[in-house]
Short mmCIF file of N, CA, C and O in Angstrom, two decimals:
data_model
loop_
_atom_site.label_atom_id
_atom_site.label_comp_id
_atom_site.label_asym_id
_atom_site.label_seq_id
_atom_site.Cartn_x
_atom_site.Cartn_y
_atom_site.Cartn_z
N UNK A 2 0.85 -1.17 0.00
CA UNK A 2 0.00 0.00 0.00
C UNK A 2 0.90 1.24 0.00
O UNK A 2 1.87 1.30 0.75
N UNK A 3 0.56 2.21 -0.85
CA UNK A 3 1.03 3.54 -1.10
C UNK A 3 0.93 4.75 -1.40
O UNK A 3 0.57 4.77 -2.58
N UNK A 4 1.06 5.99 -0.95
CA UNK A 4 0.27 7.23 -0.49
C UNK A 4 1.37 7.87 -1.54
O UNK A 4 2.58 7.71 -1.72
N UNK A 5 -0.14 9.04 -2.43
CA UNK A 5 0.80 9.75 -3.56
C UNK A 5 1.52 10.66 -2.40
O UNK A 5 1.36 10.58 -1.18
N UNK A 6 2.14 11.31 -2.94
CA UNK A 6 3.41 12.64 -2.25
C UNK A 6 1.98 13.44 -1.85
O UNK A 6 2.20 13.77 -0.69
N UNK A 7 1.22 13.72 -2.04
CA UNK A 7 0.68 14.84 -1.51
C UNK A 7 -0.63 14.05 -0.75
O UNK A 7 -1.60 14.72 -0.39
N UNK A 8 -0.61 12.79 -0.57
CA UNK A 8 -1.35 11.97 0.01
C UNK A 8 -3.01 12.12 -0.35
O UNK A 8 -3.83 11.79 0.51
N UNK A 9 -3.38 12.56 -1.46
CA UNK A 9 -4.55 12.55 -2.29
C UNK A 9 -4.67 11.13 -2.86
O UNK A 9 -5.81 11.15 -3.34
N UNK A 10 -4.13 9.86 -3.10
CA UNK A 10 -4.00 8.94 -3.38
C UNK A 10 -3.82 7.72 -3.02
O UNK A 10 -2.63 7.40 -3.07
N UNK A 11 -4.52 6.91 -2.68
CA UNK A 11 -3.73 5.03 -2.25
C UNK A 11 -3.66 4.40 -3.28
O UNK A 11 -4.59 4.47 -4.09
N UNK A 12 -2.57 3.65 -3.50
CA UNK A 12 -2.46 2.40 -4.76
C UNK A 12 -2.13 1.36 -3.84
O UNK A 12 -1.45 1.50 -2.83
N UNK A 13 -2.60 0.40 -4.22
CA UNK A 13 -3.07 -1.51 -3.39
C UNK A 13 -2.65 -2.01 -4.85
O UNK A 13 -2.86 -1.46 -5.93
N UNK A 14 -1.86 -3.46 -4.52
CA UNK A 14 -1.73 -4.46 -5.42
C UNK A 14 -2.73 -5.52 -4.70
O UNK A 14 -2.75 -5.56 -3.47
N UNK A 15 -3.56 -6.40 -5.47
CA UNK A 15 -4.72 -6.82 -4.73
C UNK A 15 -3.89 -8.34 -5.21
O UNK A 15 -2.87 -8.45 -5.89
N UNK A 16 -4.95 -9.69 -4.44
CA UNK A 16 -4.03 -10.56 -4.34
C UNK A 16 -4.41 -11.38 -6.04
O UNK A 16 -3.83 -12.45 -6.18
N UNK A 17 -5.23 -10.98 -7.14
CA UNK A 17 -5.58 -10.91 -8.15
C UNK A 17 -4.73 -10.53 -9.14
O UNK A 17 -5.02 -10.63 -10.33
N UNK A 18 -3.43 -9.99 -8.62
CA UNK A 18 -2.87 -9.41 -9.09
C UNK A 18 -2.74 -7.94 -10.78
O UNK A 18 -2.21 -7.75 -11.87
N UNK A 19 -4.15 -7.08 -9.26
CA UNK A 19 -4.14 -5.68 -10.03
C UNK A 19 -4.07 -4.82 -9.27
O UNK A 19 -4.47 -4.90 -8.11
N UNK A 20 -3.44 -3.66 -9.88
CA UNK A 20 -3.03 -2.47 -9.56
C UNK A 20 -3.95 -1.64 -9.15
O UNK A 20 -4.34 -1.08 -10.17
N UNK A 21 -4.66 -1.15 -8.05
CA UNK A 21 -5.73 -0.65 -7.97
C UNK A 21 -5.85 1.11 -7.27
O UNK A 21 -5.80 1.18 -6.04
N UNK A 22 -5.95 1.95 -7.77
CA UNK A 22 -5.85 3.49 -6.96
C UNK A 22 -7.33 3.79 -6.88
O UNK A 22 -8.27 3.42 -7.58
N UNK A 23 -7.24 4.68 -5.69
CA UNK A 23 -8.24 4.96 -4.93
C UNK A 23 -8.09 6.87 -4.21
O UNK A 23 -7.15 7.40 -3.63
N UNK A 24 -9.12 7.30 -4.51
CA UNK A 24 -9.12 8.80 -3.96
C UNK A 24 -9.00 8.78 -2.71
O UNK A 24 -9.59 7.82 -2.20
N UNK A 25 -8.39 9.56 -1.87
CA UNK A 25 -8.16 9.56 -0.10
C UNK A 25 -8.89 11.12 0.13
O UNK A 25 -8.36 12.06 -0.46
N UNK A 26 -10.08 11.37 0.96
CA UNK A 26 -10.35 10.06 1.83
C UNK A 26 -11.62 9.84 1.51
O UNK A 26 -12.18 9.33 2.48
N UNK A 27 -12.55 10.01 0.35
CA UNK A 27 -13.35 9.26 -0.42
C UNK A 27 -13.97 8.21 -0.86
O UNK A 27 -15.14 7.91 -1.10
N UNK A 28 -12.23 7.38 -0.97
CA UNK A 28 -12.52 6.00 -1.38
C UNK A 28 -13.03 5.28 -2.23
O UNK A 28 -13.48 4.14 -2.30
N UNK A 29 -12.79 6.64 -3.27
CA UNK A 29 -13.84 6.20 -4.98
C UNK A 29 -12.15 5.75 -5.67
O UNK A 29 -11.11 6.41 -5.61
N UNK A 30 -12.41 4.28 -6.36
CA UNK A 30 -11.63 3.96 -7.09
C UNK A 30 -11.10 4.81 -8.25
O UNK A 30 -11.89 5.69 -8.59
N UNK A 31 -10.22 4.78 -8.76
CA UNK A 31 -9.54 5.76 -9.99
C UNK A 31 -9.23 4.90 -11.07
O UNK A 31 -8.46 3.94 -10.96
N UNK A 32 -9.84 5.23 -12.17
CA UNK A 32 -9.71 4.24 -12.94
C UNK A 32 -9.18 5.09 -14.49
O UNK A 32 -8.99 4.39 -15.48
N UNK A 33 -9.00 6.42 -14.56
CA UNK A 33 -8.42 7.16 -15.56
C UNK A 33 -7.09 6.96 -15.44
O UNK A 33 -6.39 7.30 -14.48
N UNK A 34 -6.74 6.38 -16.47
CA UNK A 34 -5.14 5.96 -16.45
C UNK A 34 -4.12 7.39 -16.75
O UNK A 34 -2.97 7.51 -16.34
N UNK A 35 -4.59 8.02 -17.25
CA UNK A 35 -3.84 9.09 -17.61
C UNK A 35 -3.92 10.20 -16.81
O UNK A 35 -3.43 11.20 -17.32
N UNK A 36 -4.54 10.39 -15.36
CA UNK A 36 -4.73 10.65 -14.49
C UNK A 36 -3.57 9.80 -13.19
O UNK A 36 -2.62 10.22 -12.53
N UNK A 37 -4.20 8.60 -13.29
CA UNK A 37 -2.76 7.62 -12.89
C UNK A 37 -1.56 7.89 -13.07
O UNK A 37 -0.75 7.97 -12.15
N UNK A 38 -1.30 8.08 -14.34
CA UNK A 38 0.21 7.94 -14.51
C UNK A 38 0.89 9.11 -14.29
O UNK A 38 2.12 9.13 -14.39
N UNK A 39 0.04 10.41 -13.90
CA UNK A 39 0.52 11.65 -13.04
C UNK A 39 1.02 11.81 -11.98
O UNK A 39 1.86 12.66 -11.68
N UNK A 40 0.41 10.76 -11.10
CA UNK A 40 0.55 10.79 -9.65
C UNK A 40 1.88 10.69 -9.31
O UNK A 40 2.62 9.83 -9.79
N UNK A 41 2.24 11.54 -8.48
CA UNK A 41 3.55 11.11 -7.93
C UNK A 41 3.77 10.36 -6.63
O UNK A 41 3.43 10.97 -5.62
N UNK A 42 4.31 9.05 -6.48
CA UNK A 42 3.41 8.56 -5.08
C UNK A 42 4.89 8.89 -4.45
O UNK A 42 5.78 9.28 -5.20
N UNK A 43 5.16 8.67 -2.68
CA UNK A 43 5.82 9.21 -1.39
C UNK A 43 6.50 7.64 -1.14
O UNK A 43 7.68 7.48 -0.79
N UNK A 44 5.57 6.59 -1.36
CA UNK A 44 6.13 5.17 -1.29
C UNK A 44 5.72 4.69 -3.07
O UNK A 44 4.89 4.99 -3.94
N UNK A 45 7.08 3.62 -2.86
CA UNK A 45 6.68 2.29 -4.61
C UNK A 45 6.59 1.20 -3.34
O UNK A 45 7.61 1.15 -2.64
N UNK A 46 5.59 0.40 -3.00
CA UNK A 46 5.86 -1.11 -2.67
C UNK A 46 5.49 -2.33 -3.45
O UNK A 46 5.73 -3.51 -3.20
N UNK A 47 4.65 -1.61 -4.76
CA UNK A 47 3.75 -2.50 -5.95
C UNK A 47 4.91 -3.25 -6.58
O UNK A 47 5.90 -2.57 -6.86
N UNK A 48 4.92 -4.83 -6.91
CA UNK A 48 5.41 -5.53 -7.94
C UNK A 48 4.30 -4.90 -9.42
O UNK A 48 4.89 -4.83 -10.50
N UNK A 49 3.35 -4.63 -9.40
CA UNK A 49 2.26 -4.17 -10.44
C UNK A 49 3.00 -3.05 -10.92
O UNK A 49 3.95 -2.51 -10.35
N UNK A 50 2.55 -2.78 -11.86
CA UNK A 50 2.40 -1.34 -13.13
C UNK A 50 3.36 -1.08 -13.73
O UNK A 50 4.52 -1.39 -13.47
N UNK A 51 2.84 -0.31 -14.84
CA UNK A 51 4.00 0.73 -15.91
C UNK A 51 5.79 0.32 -15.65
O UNK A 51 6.64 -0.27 -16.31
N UNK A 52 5.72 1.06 -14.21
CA UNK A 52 7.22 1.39 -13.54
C UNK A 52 7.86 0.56 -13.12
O UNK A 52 9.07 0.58 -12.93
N UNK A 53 6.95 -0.45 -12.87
CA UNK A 53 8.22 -1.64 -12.68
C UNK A 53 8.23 -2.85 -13.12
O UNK A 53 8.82 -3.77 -12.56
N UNK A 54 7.25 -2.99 -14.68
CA UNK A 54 7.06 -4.27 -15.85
C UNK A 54 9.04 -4.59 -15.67
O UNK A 54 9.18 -5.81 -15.52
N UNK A 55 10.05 -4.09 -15.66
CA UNK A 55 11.06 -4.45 -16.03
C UNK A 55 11.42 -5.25 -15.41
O UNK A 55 12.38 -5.93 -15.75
N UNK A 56 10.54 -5.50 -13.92
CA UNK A 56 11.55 -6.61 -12.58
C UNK A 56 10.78 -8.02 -13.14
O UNK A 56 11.13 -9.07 -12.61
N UNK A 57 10.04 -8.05 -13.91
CA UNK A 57 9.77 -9.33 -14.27
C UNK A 57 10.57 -10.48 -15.66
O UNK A 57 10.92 -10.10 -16.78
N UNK A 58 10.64 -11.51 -15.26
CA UNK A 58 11.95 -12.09 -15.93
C UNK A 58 11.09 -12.64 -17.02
O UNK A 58 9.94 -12.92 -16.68
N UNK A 59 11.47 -12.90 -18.44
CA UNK A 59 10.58 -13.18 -19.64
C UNK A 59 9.74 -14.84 -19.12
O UNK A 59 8.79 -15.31 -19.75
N UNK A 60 10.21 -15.36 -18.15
CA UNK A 60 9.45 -16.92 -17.83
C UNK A 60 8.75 -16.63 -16.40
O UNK A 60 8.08 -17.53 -15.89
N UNK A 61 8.91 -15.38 -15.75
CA UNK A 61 8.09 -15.65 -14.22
C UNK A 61 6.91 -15.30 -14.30
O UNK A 61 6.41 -14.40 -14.98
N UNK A 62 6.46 -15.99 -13.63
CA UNK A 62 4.68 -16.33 -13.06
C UNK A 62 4.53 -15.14 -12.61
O UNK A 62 5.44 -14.32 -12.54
N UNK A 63 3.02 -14.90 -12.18
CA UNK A 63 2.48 -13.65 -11.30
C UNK A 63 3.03 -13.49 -9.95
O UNK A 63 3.16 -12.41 -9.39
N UNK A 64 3.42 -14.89 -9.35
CA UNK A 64 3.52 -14.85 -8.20
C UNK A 64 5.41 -14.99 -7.81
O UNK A 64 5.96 -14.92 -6.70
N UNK A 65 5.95 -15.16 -8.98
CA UNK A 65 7.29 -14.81 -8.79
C UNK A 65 7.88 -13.95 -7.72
O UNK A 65 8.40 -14.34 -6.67
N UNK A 66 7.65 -12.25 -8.27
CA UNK A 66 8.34 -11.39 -7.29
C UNK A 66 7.42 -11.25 -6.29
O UNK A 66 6.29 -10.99 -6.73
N UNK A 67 7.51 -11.33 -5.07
CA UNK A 67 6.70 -10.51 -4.07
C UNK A 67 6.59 -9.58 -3.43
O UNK A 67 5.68 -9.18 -2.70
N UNK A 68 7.50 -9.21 -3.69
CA UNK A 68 8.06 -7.68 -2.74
C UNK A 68 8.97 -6.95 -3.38
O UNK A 68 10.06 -7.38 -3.76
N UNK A 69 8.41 -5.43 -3.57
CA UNK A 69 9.30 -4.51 -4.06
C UNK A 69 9.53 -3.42 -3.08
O UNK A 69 8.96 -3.41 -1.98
N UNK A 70 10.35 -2.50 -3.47
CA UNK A 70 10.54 -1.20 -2.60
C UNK A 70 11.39 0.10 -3.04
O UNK A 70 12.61 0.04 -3.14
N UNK A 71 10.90 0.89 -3.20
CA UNK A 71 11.82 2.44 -3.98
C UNK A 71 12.73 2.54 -2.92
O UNK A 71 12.47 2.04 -1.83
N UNK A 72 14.01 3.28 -3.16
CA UNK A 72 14.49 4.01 -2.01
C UNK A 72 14.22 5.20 -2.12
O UNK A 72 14.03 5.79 -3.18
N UNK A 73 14.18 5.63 -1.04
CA UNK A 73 13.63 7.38 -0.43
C UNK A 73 14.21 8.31 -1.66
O UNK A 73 13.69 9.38 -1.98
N UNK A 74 15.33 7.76 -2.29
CA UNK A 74 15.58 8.89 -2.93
C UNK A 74 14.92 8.63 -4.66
O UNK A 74 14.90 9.58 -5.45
N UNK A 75 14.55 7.60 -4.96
CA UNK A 75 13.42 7.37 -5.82
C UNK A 75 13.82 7.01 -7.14
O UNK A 75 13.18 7.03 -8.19
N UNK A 76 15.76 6.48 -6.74
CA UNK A 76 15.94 5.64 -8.27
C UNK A 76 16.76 4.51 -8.27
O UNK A 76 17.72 4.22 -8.98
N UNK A 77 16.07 3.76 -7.13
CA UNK A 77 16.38 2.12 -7.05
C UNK A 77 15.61 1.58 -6.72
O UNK A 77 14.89 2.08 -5.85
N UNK A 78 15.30 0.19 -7.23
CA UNK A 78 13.97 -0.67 -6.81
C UNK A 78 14.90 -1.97 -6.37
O UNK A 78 15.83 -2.52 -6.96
N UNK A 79 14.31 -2.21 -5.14
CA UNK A 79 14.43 -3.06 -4.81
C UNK A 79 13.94 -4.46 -4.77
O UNK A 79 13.64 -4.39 -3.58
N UNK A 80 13.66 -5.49 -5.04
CA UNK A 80 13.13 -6.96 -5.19
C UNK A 80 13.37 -8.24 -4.71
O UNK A 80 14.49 -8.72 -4.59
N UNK A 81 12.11 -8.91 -4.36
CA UNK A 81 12.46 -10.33 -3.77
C UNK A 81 11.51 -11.14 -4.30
O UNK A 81 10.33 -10.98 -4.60
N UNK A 82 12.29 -12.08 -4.34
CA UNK A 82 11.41 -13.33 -5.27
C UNK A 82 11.16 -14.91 -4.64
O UNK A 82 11.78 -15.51 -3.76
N UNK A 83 10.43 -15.16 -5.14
CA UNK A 83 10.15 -17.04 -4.91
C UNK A 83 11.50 -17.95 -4.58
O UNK A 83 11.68 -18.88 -3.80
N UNK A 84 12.59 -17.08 -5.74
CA UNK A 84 13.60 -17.82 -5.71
C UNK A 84 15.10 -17.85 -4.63
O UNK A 84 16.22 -18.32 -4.83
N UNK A 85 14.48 -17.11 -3.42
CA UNK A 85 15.16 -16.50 -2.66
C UNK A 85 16.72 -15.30 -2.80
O UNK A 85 17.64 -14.96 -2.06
N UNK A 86 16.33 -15.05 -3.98
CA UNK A 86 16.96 -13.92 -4.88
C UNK A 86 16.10 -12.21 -3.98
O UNK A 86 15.04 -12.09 -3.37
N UNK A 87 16.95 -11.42 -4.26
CA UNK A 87 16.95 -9.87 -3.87
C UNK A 87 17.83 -9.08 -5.31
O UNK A 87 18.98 -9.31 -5.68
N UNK A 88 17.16 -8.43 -5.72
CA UNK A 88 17.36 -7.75 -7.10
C UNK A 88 17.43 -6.27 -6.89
O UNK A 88 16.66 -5.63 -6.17
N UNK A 89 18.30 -5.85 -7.49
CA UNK A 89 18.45 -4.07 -7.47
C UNK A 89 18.08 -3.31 -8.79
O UNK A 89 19.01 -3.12 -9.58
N UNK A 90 17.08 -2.94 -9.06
CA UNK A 90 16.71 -1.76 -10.46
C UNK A 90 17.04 -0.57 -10.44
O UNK A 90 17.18 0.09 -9.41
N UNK A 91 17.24 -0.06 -11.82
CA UNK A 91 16.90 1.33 -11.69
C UNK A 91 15.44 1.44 -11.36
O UNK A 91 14.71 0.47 -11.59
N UNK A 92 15.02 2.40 -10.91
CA UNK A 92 13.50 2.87 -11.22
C UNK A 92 13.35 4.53 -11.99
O UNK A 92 14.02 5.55 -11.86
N UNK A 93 11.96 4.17 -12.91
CA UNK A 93 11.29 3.41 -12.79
C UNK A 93 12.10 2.51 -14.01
O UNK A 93 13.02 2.73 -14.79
N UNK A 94 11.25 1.41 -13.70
CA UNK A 94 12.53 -0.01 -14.94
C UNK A 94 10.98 -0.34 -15.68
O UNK A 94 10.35 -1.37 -15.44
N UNK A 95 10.59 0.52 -16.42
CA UNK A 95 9.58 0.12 -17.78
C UNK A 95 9.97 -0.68 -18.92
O UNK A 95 8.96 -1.06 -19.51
N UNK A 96 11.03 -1.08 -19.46
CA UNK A 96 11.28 -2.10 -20.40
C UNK A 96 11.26 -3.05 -19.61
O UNK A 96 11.68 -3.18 -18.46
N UNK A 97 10.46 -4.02 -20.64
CA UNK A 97 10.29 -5.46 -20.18
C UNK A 97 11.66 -6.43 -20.16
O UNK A 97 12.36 -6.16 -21.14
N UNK A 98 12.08 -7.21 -19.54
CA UNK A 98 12.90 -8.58 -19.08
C UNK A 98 14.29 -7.25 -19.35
O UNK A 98 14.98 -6.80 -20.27
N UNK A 99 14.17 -7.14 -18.47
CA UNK A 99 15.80 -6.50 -17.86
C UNK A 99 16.63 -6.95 -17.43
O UNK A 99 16.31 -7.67 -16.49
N UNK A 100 17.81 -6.92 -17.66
CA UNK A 100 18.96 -7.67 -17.48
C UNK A 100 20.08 -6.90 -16.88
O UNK A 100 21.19 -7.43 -16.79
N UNK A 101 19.90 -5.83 -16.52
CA UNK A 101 20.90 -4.90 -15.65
C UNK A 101 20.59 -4.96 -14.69
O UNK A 101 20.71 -3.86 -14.15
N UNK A 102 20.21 -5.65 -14.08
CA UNK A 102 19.77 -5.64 -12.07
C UNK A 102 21.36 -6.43 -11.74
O UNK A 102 22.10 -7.10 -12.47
N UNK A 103 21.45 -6.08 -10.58
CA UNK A 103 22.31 -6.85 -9.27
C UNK A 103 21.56 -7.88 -8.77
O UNK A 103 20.35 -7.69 -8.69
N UNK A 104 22.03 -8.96 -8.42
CA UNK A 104 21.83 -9.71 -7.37
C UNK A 104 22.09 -9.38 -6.05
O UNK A 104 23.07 -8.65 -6.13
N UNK A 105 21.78 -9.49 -4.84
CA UNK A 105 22.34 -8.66 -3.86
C UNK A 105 22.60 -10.29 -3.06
O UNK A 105 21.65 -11.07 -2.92
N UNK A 106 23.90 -10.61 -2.63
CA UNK A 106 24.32 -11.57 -1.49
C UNK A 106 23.81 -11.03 0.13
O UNK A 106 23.32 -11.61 1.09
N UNK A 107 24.14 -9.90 -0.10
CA UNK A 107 24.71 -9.30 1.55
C UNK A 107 24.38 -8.18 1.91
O UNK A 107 24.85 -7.32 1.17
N UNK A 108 23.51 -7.62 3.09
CA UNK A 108 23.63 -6.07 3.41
C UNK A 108 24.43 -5.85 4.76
O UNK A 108 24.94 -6.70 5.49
N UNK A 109 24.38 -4.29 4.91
CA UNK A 109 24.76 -4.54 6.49
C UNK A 109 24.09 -2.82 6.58
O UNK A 109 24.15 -2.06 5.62
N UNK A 110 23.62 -2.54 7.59
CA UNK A 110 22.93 -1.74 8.32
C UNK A 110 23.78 -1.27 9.46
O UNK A 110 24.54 -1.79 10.28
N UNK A 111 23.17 0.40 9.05
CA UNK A 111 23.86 1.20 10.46
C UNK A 111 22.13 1.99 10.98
O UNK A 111 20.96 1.69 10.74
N UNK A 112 22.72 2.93 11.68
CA UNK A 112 21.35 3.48 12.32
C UNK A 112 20.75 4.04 10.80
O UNK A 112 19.72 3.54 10.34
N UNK A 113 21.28 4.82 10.27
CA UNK A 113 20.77 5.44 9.69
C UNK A 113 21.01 5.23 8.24
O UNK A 113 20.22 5.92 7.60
N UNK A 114 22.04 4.35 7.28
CA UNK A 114 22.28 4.03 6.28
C UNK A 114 22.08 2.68 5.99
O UNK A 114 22.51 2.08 6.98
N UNK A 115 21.71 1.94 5.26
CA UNK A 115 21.30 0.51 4.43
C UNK A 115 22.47 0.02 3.14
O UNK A 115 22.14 0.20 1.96
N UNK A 116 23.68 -0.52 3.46
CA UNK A 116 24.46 -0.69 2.50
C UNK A 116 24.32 -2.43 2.02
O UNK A 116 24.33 -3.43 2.74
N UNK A 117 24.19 -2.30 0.43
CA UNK A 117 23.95 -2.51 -0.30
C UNK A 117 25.22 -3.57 -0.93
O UNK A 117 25.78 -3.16 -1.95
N UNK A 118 25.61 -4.71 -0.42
CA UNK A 118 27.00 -5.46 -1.36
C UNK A 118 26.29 -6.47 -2.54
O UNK A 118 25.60 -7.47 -2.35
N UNK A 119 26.63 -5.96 -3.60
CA UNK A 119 25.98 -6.98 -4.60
C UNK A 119 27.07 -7.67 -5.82
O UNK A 119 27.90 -6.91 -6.33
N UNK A 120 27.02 -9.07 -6.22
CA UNK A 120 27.69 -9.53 -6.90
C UNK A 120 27.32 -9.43 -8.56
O UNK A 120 26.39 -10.13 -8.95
N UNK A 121 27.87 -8.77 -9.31
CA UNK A 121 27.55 -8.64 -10.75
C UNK A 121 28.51 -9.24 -11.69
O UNK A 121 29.50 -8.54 -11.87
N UNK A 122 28.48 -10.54 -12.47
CA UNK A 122 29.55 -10.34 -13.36
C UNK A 122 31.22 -10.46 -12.44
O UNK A 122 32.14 -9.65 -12.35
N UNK A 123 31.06 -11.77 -11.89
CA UNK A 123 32.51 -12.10 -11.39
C UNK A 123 32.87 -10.62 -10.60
O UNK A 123 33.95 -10.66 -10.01
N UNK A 124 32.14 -9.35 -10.51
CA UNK A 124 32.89 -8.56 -8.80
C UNK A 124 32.38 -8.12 -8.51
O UNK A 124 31.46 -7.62 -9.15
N UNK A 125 32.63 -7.95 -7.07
CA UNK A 125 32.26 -7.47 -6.29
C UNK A 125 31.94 -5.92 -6.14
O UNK A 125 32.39 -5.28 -7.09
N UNK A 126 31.28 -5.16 -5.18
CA UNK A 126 31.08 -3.83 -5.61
C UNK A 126 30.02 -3.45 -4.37
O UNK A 126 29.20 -4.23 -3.88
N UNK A 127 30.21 -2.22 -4.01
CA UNK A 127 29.52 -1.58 -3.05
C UNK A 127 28.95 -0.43 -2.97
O UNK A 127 29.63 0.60 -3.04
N UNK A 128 27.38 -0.38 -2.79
CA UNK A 128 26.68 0.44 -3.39
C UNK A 128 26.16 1.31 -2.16
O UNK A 128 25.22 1.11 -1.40
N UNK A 129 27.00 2.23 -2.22
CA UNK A 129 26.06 2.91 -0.37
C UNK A 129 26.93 4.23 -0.79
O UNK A 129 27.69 4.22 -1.76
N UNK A 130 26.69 5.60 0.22
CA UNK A 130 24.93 5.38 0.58
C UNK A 130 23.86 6.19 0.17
O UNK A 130 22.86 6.69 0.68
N UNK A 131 24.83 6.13 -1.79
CA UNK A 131 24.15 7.10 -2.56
C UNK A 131 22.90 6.71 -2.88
O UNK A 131 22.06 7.45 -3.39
N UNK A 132 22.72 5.26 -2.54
CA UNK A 132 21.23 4.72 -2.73
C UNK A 132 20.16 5.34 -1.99
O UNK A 132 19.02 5.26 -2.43
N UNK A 133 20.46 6.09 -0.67
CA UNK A 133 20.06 6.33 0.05
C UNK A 133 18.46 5.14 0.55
O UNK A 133 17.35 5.62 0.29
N UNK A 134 18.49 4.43 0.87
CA UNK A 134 17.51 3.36 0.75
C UNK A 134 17.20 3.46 2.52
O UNK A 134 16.37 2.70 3.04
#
């Protein structure tokens, strides 16, 4: 669940797997897509829509990824899958079957930063903490 930036908005991925927005605090569904695709939302947690068709791999099921996440600063997506895999995107990642993600092995956490060690292509590499995540 996710609140546009100016919190006029909720978007729900339902377990049907659709993308669903809703007026706050109303509660009338939104169904003008071009209205949609204005919104600027405050959280991404949707595997659904436009912005992030790219985290899906040309053979995975609906139920593949389950969990996504923007970082605060709003140009990395984060991912987890069935396959006990964690994936790093640009966002938003609109081309379909993308092949520039990270795998991520390893994090490590401080109070206030989330660093990021991911294996690409035989090396190693460390992604903090411009991700700001």
């Amino acid at each position: 669940m996710d609140f546009s930036a100016d919190s006029s908005y909720l978007q729900v991925s339902t377990g049907s797997y659709k993308r669903q927005v809703y007026e706050v605090p109303s509660g009338k569904q939104l169904v003008d897509q071009a209205v949609i695709d204005r919104i600027t939302w405050a959280t991404w947690t949707s595997v659904l829509g436009d912005e992030v068709i790219g985290i899906w791999s040309r053979h995975a099921e609906k139920a593949d990824v389950n969990c996504a996440c923007v970082s605060h600063s709003g140009i990395n997506l984060v991912t987890g899958d069935d396959f006990g895999m964690v994936k790093l995107f640009d966002f938003p990642c609109p081309e379909k079957f993308v092949r520039t993600c990270f795998c991520i092995i390893t994090t490590k956490s401080t109070v206030d930063i989330m660093v990021l060690y991911c294996f690409c292509r035989r090396s190693m590499m460390e992604i903090s903490p411009a991700l700001n995540l």
